[in-house]
Coordinates of C-alpha atoms and ligand atoms in Angstrom, one line a residue:
X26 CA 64.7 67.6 168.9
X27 CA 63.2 64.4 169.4
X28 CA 64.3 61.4 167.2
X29 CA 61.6 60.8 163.8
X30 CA 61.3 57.2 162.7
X31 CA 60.6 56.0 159.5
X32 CA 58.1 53.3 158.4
X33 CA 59.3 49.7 156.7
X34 CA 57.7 48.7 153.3
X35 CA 59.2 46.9 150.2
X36 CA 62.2 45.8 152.7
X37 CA 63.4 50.0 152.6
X38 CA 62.6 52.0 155.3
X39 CA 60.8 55.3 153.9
X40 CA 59.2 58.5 154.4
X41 CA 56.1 59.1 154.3
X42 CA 54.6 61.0 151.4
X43 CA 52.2 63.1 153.9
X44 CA 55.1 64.8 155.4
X45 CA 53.1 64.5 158.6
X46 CA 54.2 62.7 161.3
X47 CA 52.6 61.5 164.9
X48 CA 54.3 62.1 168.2
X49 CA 55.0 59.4 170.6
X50 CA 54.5 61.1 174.0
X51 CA 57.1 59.8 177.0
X52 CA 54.1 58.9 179.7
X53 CA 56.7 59.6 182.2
X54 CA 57.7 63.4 181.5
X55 CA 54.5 63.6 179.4
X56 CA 56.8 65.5 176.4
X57 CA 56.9 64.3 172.9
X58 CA 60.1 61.3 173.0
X59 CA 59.6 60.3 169.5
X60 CA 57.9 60.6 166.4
X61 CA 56.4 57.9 163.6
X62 CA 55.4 58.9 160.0
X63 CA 52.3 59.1 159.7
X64 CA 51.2 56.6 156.5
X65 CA 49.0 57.5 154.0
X66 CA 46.2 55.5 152.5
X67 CA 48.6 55.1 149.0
X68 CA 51.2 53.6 151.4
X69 CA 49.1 51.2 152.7
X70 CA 47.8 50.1 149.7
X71 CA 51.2 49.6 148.3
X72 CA 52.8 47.2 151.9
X73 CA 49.6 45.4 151.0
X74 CA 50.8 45.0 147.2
X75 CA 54.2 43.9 147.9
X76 CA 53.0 41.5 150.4
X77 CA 51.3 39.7 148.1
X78 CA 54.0 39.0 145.6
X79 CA 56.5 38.3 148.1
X80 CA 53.9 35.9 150.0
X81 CA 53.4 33.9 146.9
X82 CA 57.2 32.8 146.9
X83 CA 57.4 32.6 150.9
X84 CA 55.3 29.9 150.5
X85 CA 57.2 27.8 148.4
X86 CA 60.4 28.4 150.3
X87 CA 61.3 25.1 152.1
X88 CA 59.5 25.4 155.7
X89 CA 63.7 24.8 157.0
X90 CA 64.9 27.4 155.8
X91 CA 61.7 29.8 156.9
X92 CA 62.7 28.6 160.2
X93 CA 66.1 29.4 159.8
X94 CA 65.6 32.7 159.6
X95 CA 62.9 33.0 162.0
X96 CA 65.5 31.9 164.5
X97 CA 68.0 34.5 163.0
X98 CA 65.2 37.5 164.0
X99 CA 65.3 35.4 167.5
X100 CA 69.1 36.0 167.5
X101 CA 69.1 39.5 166.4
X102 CA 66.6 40.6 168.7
X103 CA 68.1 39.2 171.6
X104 CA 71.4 41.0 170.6
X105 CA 69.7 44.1 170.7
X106 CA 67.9 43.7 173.6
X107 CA 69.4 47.3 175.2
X108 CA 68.4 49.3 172.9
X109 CA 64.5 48.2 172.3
X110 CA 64.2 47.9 176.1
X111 CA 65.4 51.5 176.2
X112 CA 62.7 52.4 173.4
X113 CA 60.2 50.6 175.4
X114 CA 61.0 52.6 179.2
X115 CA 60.6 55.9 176.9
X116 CA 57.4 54.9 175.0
X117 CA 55.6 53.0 177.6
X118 CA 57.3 53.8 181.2
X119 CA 57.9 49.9 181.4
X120 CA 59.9 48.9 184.0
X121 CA 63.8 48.9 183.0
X122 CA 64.2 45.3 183.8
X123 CA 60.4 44.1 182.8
X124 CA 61.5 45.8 179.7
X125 CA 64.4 43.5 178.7
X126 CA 62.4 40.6 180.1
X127 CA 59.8 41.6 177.3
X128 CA 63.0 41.7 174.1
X129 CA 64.2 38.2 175.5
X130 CA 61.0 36.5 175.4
X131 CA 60.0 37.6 172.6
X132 CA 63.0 36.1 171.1
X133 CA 62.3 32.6 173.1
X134 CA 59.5 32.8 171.5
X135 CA 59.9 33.4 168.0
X136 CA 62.6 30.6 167.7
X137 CA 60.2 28.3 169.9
X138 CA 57.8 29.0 167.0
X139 CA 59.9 28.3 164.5
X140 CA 60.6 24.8 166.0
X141 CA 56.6 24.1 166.6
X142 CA 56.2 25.1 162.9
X143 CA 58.7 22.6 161.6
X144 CA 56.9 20.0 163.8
X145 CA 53.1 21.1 163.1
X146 CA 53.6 22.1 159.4
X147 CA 56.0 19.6 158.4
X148 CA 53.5 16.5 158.2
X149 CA 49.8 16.4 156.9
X150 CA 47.5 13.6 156.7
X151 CA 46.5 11.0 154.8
X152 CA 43.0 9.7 155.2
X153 CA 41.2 6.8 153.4
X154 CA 37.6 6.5 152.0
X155 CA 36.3 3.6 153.4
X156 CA 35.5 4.6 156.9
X157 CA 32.4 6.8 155.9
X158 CA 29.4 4.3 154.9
X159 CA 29.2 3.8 151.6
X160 CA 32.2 4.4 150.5
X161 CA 34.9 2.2 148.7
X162 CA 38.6 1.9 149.2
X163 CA 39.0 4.5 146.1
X164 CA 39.5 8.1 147.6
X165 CA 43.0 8.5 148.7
X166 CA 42.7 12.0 150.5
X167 CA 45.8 14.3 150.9
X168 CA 45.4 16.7 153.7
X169 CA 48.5 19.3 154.5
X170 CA 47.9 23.4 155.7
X171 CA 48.7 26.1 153.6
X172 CA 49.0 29.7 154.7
X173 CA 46.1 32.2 154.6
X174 CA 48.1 34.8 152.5
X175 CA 48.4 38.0 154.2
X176 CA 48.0 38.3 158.1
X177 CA 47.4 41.7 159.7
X178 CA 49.0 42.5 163.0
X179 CA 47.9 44.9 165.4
X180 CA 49.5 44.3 169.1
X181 CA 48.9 46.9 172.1
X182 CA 50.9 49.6 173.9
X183 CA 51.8 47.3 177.0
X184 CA 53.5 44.7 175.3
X185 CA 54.9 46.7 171.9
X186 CA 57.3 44.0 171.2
X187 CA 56.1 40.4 172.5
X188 CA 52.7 40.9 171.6
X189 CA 54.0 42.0 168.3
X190 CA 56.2 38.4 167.4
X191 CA 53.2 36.6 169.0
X192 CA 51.4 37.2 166.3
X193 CA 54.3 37.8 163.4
X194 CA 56.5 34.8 164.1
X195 CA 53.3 32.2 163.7
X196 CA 52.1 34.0 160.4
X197 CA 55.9 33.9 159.1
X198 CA 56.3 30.1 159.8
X199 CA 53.7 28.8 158.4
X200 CA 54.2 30.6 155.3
X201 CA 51.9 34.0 155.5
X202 CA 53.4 37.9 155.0
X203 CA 52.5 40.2 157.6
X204 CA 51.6 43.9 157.5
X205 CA 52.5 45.1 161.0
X206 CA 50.4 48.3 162.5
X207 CA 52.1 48.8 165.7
X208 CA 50.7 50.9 168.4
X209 CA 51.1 54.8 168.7
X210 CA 52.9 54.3 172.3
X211 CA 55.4 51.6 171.8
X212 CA 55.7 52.3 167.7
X213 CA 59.4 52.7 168.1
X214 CA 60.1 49.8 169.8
X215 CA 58.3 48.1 167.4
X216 CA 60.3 49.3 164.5
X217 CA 63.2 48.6 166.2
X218 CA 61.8 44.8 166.4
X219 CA 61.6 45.1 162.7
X220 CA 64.5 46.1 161.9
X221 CA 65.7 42.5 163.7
X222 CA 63.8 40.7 160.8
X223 CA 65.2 43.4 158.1
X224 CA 68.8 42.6 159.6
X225 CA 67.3 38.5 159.5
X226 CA 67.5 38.7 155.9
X227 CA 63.6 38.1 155.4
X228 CA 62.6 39.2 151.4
X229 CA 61.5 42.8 150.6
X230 CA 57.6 43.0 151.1
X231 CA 57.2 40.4 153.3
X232 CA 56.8 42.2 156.4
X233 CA 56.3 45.5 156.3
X234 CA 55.4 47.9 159.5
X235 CA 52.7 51.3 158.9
X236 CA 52.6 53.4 161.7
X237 CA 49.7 56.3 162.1
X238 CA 46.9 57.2 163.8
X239 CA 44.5 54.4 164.1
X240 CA 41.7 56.9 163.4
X241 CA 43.1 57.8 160.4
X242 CA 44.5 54.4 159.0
X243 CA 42.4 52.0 161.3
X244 CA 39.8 51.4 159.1
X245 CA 41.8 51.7 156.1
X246 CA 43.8 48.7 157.5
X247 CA 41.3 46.2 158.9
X248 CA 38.7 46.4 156.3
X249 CA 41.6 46.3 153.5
X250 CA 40.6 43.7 150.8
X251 CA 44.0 42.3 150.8
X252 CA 43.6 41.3 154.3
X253 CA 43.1 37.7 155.0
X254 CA 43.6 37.0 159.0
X255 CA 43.4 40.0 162.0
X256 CA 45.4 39.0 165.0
X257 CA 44.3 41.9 167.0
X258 CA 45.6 42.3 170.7
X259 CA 43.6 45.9 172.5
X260 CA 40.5 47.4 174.3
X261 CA 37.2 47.4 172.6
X262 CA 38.7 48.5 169.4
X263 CA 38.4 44.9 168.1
X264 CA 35.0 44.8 169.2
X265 CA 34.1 47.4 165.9
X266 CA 37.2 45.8 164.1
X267 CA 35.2 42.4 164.5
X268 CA 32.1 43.9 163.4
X269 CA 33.4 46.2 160.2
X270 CA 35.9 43.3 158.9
X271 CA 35.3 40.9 156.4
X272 CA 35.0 37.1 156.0
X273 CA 38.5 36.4 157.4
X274 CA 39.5 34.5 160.1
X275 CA 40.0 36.7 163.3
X276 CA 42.0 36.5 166.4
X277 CA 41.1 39.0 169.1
X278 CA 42.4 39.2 172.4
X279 CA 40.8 42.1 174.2
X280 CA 40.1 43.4 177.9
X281 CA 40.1 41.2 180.5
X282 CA 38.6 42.0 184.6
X283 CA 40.4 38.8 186.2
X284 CA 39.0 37.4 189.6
X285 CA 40.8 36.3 192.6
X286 CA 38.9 34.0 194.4
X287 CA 40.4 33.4 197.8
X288 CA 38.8 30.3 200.0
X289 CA 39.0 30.2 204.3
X290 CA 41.9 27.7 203.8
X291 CA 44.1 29.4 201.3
X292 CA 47.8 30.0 202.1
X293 CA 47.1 33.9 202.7
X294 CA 51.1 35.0 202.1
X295 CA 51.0 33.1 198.8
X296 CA 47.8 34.6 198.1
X297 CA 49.2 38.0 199.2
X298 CA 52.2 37.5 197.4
X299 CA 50.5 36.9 194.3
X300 CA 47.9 39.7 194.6
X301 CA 51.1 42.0 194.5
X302 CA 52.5 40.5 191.3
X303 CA 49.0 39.9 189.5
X304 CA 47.8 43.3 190.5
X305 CA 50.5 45.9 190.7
X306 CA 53.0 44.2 187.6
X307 CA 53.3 46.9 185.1
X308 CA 50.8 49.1 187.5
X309 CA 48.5 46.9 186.1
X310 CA 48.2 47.1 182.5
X311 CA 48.0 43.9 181.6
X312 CA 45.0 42.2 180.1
X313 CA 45.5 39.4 182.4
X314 CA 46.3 41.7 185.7
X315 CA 43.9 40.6 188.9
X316 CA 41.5 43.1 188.4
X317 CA 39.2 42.1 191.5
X318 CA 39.3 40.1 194.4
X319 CA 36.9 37.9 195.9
X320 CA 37.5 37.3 199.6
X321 CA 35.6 34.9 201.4
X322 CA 34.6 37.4 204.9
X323 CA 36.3 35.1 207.9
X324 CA 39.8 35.7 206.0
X325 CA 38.9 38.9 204.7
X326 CA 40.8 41.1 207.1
X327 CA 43.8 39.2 207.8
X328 CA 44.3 39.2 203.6
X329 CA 43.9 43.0 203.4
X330 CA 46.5 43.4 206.5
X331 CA 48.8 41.3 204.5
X332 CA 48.8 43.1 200.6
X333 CA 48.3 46.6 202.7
X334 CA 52.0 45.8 204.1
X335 CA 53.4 44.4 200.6
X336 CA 51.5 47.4 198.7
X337 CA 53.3 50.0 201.4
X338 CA 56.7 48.4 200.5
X339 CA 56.3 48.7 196.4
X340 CA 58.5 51.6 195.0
X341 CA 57.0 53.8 192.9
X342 CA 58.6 56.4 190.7
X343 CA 60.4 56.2 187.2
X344 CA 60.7 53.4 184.6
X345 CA 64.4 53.7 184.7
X346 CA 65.4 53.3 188.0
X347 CA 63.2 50.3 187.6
X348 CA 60.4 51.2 190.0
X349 CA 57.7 48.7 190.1
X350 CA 55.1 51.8 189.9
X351 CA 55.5 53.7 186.9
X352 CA 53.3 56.0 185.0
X353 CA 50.5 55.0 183.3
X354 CA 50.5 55.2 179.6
X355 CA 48.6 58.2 179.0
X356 CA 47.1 61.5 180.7
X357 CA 43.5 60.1 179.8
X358 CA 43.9 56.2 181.1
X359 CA 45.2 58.5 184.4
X360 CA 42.3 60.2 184.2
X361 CA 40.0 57.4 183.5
X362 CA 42.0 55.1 186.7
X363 CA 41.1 58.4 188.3
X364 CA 37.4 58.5 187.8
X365 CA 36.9 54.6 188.9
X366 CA 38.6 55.6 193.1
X367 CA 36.8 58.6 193.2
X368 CA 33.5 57.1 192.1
X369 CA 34.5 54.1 194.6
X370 CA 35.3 56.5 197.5
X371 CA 32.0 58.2 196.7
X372 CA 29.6 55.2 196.7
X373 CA 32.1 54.7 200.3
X374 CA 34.3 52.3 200.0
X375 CA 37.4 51.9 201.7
X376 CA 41.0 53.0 200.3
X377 CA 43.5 51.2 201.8
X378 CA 46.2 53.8 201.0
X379 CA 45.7 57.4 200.1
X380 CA 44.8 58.7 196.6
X381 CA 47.8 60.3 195.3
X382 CA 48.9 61.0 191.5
X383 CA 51.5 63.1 189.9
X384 CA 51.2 63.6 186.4
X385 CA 50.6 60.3 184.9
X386 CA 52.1 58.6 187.7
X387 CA 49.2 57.3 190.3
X388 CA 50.5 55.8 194.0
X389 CA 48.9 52.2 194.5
X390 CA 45.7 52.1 196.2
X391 CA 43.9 48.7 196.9
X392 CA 40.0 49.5 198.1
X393 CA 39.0 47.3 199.9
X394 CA 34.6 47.2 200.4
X395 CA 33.5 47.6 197.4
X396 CA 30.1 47.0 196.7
X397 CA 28.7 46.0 192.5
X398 CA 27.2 49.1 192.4
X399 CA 30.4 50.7 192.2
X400 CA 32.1 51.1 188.5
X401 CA 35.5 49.7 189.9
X402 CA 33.1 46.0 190.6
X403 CA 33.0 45.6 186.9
X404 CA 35.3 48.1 184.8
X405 CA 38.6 47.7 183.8
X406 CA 41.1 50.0 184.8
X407 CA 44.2 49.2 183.5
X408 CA 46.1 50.8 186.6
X409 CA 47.7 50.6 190.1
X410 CA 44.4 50.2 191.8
X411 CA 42.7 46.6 193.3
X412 CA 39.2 46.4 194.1
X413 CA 38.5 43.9 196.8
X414 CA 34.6 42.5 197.5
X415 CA 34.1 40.7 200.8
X416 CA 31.9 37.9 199.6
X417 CA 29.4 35.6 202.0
X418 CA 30.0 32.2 200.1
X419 CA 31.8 31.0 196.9
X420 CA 28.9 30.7 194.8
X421 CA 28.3 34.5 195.7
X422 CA 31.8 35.0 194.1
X423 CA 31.5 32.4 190.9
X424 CA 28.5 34.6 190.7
X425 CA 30.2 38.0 190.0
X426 CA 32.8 36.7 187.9
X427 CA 30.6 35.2 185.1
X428 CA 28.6 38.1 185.5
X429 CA 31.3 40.1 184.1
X430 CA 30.9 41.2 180.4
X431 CA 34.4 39.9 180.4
X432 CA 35.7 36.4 180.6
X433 CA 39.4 36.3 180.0
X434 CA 41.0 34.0 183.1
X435 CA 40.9 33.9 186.6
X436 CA 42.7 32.1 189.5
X437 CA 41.5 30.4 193.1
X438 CA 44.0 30.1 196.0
X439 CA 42.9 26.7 198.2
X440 CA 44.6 23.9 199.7
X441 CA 41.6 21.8 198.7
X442 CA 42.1 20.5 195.3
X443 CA 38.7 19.1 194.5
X444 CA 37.2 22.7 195.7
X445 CA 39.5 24.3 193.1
X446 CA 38.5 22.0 190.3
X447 CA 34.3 22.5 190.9
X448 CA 34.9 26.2 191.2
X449 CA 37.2 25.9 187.9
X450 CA 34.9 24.3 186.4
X451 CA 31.5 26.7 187.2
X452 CA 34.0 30.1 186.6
X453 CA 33.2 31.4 182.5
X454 CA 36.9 32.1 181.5
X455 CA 38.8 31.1 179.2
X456 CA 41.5 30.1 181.8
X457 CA 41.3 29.4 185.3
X458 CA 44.7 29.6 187.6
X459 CA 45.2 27.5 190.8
X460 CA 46.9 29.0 193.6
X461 CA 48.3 31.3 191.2
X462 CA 47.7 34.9 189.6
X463 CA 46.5 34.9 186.1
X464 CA 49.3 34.9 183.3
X465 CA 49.8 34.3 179.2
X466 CA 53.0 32.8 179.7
X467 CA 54.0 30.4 179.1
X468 CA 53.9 31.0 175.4
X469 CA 52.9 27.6 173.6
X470 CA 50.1 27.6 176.4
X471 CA 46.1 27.7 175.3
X472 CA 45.4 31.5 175.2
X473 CA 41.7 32.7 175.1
X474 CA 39.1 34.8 176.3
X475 CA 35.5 34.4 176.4
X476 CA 32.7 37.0 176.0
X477 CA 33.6 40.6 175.4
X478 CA 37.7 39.2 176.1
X479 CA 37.9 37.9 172.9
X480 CA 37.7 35.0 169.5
X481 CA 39.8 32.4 169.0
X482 CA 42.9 31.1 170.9
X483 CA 46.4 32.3 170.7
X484 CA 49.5 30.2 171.8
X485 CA 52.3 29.4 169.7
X486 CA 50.2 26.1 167.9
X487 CA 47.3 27.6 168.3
X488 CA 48.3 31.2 166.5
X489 CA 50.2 28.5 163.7
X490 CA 47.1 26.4 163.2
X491 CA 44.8 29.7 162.8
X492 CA 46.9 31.3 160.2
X493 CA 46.8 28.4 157.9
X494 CA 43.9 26.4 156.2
X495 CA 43.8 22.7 155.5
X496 CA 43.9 22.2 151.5
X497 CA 43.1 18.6 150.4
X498 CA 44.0 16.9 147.2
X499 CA 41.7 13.6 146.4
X500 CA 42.9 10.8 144.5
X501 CA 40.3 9.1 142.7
X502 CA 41.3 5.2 141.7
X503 CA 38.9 3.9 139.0
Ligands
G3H13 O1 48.1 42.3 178.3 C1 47.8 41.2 177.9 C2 48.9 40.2 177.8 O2 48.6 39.1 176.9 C3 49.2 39.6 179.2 O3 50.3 38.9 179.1 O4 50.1 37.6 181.2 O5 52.3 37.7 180.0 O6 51.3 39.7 181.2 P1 51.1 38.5 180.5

C-alpha cells in the first residue's frame, strides 16, 4: 500500500494517538501516494510544551555554534536532495528538475542564513543619552535582539520545502524554536526536510513538524497561546489566520495577480521569453507567476504571435519526465482554473490555444482579449492559463494593476529607463521588476506584498530581524 509517515515531536518521530491518518493524493495519477498522521489537539499542545523548554536553552547557546548546525541541515539536505525531490514530483507533480532545484536552494539558503545571523545578531548597539534634549551624559543604553520564543511555520503546497527553511532557518538562528505545520500536499517532503535537521543534531523539542488537516488543527495551531510569531505562506487562509490570531508579530505572504506591463519599445523576444517562464513555471503556481498582461495595442499582436509559438513548443505531460506542464495540484484548483477559461470564453474572449484537460492536467492556454469584466482580469488562478488585456495607454494599465485587491510585484519591459522608473514608481506592489518576470529569489532580497498579498517582509534579514525583538538594558550613572 502506500507509504504512512510519522510526525516529529520531542526529537522522536511518533504516531499519532488518533490512529487516523490523512492521505496525500499524487495530483498526477490522482491516487492516494502517501499518508501523514493526522495530530491530535493533545499532540499539539505537547510540540508546543517541549518547544518551550528547549527554546529557553537555544537561546543561550553561543549564536556559532547555532550556525554550525544550521549549516549542518544545509549539508544534510543537500545530500539528500534525490530523495525529497522525488517526494516532491509525487506530492506536488513538480517538475523533476524544478524539484531538485527547490532541495538545493533551500540549502543555499539556510546556510546563507546562518552567515546573515552571525553578522546581524552578533553586534547590538550602544546608544548615549545626551542627544535627546534634556538629557545628560548619564544613560548608557545597551540595545541587542533576542528571539520571540516560539515561531509557527506554515509554508504552502508549491514550494513544500524552500518555503518551509525560509521561514525555519531565520527563526533557528536567531535563537527561536519552531513548530512546523507543513502542507497536506507536500507533507512528506516536508518531513523529509526534517529529518535533515533531526540528522543535524538540533535538541529534542526544538523543532517539531504536526501534520493534519488544517480544518481540524488550523485553528488549534494559530490561535495556540504558546505561539509567539506566524510566518504564514498561502491563499486567503491567512487572511482569517490574521484576523483570529493574537497580539504576535505576523508574517503573511499570500496570493499575488502579477502584471506585465509591456511598452511600444520593449525587446518583444525578451518579453516573450519571459512571459513563458513567469507564466507557465510550475503551470503557474507561484505566488509571484505573471498572472496578466498589459499590452500596449500597436505591439499587441506581434507579442501574442511570439508567446503563441513559445506556448505551442512547451511539453506538457508528467512531473517525471520533467515536463514543463504538469498537473495541477488538486481536482478542485483544476476545476476552479477551469471555471475562469470557460467564463472568459463566454464573456468572448479569445483562446489562443484550445481548451484541453485530462484529469488534473490542463494544456496551456494564453487568452488573449480579455476585457475587466471577465473573472480571469482580476482572479487568481494558480494554473497554465495567461490572461492578456490590450490596453490604449500606460496609465490605462498602472490603472488595472493597483486596482487589483492584490499587490504582490509586477514587472515592465522598456528600453526607456526613466519610463520604467515613473511607472515603478505609480504601480502599488510590493516589488516592481524591469525587463524581467516577477521572482522571490534571490533569497536575502526585500520580500513583500501589499494589500490582500500580505504583512510584513520576508528575505533572509528581513525574516531574522522579524523573529527577534530589541531588549535594552540602561545604565544609570549617578
Ligand atoms: O509562490 C510563492 C513563492 O514565494 C514564489 O517564489 O518567485 O521563487 O517562484 P518564486
Amino acid at each position: 500500500g502506500e507509504d504512512t509517515f510519522k510526525f516529529y515531536s520531542e526529537g522522536k518521530w511518533q504516531e499519532s494517538a488518533s490512529k487516523k491518518t490523512v492521505n496525500v493524493v499524487n495530483p498526477s495519477t490522482q491516487k492516494v501516494q502517501y499518508k501523514v498522521q493526522a495530530c491530535t489537539q493533545d499532540e499539539v499542545n505537547a510540540v508546543f510544551a517541549s518547544a518551550k523548554v528547549a527554546q529557553k536553552a537555544w537561546a543561550k547557546t553561543p549564536l556559532w555554534k547555532r550556525a554550525e548546525l544550521l549549516h549542518k541541515a544545509a549539508a544534510m539536505l543537500k545530500e539528500h536532495k534525490t530523495p525529497i525531490a522525488a517526494a516532491l514530483v509525487k506530492e506536488i507533480a513538480k517538475p523533476a528538475k524544478d524539484a531538485v532545484t527547490e532541495v538545493v536552494r533551500s540549502g543555499d539558503l539556510i546556510s546563507y542564513c546562518a552567515e546573515e545571523g552571525v553578522r546581524l545578531l552578533g553586534e547590538g548597539k550602544f546608544i548615549m543619552s545626551d542627544s535627546f534634549p534634556g538629557t545628560d551624559r548619564n544613560k548608557l543604553c545597551l540595545a541587542s535582539k533576542i528571539p520571540l520564543g516560539t515561531v509557527l511555520c506554515i509554508p504552502p503546497f508549491n514550494y513544500p520545502v524552500n518555503l518551509a527553511v525560509s521561514k525555519i532557518a531565520p527563526a533557528l538562528i536567531a535563537g527561536n524554536a519552531v513548530v512546523l505545520k507543513p502542507p497536506t500536499q507536500g507533507a512528506v517532503s516536508g518531513l523529509h526536510m526534517v529529518h535533515c535537521f533531526h540528522l543535524a543534531g538540533f535538541p529534542p523539542g526544538l523543532l517539531s513538524c504536526v501534520t493534519g488537516k488544517g480544518s481540524e488543527i488550523g485553528d488549534f495551531l494559530t490561535t495556540h497561546p504558546s505561539v509567539n510569531c506566524i510566518s504564514f505562506t498561502g491563499g486567503d487562509t491567512g487572511i482569517s489566520i490574521a484576523r483570529k490570531a493574537g497580539m504576535v508579530p505576523m508574517q503573511m505572504e499570500l496570493g499575488g495577480k502579477d502584471a506585465c506591463i509591456v511598452l511600444e519599445d520593449a525587446d518583444l523576444d525578451l518579453v516573450a521569453a519571459n512571459i513563458i517562464k513567469g507564466g507557465f513555471s510550475y503551470s503557474g503556481q507561484r505566488c509571484t507567476a505573471i498572472k496578466v498582461v498589459l499590452v500596449l495595442e500597436s505591439v499587441a499582436d506581434k507579442l501574442v504571435e511570439l508567446v503563441n509559438a513559445k506556448v505551442a513548443k512547451l511539453s506538457v505531460g508528467m512531473p517525471e519526465d520533467d515536463a514543463q506542464i504538469t498537473p495541477v495540484v488538486t481536482e478542485s484548483s483544476a476545476n476552479f482554473i477551469e471555471g475562469l477559461v470557460k467564463d472568459a470564453e463566454t464573456k468572448g474572449a479569445t483562446l489562443c490555444q484550445a481548451y484541453k484537460r485530462e484529469g488534473n492536467l490542463i494544456w496551456p492556454v494564453l487568452i488573449d482579449h480579455v476585457k475587466p469584466e471577465m473573472r480571469i482580469a482580476w482572479e487568481e488562478p494558480f494554473g497554465p492559463i495567461l490572461p492578456v488585456i490590450r490596453v490604449k495607454t500606460v496609465e490605462e494599465a498602472i490603472h488595472h494593476c493597483n486596482a487589483s485587491q492584490f499587490g504582490l510585484q509586477g514587472c515592465i519591459f522598456t528600453q526607456d529607463i526613466n519610463k520604467a522608473m515613473f511607472i515603478s514608481d505609480a504601480m502599488e506592489t510590493g516589488t516592481v521588476q524591469i525587463n524581467s518576470a516577477p521572482a522571490r529569489g534571490p533569497d536575502h532580497f526585500p520580500f513583500q506584498g501589499i494589500r490582500d498579498s500580505g504583512i510584513g517582509t520576508q528575505g533572509i534579514p528581513n525574516s531574522i530581524l522579524l523573529m527577534t525583538k530589541t531588549k535594552s538594558t540602561v545604565i544609570n550613572l549617578p
